Coordinates of C-alpha atoms in Angstrom, one line a residue:
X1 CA 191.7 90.5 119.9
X2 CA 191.4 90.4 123.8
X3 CA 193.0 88.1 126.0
X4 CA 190.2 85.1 126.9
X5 CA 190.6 85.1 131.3
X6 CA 189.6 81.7 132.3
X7 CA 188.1 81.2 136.0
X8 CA 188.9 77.2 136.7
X9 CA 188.3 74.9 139.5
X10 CA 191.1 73.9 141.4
X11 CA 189.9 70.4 142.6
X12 CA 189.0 70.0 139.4
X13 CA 191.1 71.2 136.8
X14 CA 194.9 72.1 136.5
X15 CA 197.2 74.7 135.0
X16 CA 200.5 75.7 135.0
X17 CA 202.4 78.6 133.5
X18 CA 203.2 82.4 133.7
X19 CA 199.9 83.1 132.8
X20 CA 198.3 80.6 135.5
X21 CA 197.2 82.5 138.7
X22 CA 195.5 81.2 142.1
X23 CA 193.2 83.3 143.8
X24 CA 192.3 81.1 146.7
X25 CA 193.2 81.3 150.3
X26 CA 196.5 81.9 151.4
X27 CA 197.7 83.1 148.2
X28 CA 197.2 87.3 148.1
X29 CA 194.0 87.9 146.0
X30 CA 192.0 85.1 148.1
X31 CA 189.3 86.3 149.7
X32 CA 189.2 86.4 153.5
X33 CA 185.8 86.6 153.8
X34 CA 183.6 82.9 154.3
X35 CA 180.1 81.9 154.0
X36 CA 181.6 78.4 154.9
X37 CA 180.6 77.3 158.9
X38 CA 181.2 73.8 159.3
X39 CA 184.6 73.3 158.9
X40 CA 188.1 75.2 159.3
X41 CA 189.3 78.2 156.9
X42 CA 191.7 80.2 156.2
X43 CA 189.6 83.1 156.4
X44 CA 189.7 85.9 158.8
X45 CA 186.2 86.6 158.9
X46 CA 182.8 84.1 158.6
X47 CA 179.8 86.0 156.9
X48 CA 176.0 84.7 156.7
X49 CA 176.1 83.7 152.7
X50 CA 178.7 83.3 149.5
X51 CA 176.8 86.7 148.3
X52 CA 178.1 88.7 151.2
X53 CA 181.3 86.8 151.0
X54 CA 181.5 88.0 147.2
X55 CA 180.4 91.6 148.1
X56 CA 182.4 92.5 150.6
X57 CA 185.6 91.3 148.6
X58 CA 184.8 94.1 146.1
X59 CA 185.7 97.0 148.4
X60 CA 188.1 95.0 150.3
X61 CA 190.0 94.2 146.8
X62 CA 190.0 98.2 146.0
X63 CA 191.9 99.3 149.5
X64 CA 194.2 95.9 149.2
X65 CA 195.1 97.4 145.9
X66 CA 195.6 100.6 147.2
X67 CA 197.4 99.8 150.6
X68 CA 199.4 96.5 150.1
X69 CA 202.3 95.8 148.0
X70 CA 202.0 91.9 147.5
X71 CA 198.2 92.5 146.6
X72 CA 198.8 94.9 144.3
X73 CA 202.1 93.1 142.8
X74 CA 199.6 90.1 142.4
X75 CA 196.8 92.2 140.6
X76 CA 200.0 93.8 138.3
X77 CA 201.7 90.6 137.4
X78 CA 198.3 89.5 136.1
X79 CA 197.8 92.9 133.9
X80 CA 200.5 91.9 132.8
X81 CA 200.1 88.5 131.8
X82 CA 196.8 89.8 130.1
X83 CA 198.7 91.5 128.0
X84 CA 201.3 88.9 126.8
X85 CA 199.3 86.2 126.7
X86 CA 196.2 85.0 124.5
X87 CA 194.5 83.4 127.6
X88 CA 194.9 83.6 131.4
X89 CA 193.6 81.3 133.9
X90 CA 192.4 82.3 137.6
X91 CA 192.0 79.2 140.1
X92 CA 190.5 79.1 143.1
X93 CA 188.2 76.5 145.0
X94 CA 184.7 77.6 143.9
X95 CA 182.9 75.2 141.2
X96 CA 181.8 77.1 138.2
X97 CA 178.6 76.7 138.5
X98 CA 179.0 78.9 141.7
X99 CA 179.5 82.9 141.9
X100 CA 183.3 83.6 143.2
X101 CA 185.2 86.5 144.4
X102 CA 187.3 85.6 141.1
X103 CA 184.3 87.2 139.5
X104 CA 185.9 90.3 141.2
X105 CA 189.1 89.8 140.2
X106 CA 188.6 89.2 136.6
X107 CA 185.9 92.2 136.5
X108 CA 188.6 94.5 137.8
X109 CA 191.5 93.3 134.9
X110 CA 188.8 93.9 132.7
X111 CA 188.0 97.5 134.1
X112 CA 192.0 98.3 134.1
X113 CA 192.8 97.2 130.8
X114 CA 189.7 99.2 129.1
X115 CA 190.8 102.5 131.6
X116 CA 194.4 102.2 130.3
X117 CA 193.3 101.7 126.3
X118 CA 190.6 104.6 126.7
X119 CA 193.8 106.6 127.9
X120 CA 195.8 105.6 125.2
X121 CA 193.2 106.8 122.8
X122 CA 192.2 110.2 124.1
X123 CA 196.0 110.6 124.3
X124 CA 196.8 109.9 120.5
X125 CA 193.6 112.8 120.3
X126 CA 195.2 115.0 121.8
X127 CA 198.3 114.6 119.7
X128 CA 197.0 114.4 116.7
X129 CA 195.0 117.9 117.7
X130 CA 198.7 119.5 118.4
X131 CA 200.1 117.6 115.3
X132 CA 197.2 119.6 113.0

């Protein structure tokens, strides 16, 4: 059975644990994009909507992952909490009525883990080929 990921609210909900990760501004998977103009962020750039927000997280996530060691130590330590746990919990600001660049985030887990297990299986193929 696959690990349930839970996207929470962090004004609204709370969670603690090694399977507990925050993916809000400052901590290394928020997103430094903002659709938010009337008050101050953290974020490094302000963009017209939450949409462009969202989309431009996507290839900003890939080159993070890519290029900076506490991003992708983040992204790993959550693959690996997917794995050891039965449920993991991403928190970040955004109500969950609303779309959120944790939408990303989880999206991507989801992508590794089913990468990694397709590996795995064409790997036992070709074993069992040789084995034969």
């Amino acid at each position: 059975m696959a690990t349930k990921i839970i996207r929470y609210c962090v004004l609204e909900e709370e969670h603690n644990g090694d399977n507990v990760f925050k993916v809000h501004r400052p901590f290394p998977l928020g997103n430094p994009y903002t659709h938010i103009k009337n008050k101050e962020t953290k974020a490094l750039v302000k963009v017209s909507t939450r949409q462009e927000a969202i989309n431009l997280y996507e290839p900003y996530f890939d080159k993070m992952l890519k290029y900076d060691e506490d991003f992708k130590k983040e992204f790993e330590r959550m693959v690996d909490a997917y794995y050891n746990f039965d449920e993991i919990y991403i928190g970040c600001y955004c109500k969950l009525n609303e779309t959120c660049h944790s939408d990303i985030i989880i999206k991507k887990i989801q992508q590794y883990v089913t990468k990694k297990h397709i590996e795995e299986l064409l790997k036992d193929k070709k074993l069992k080929k040789y084995k034969n």
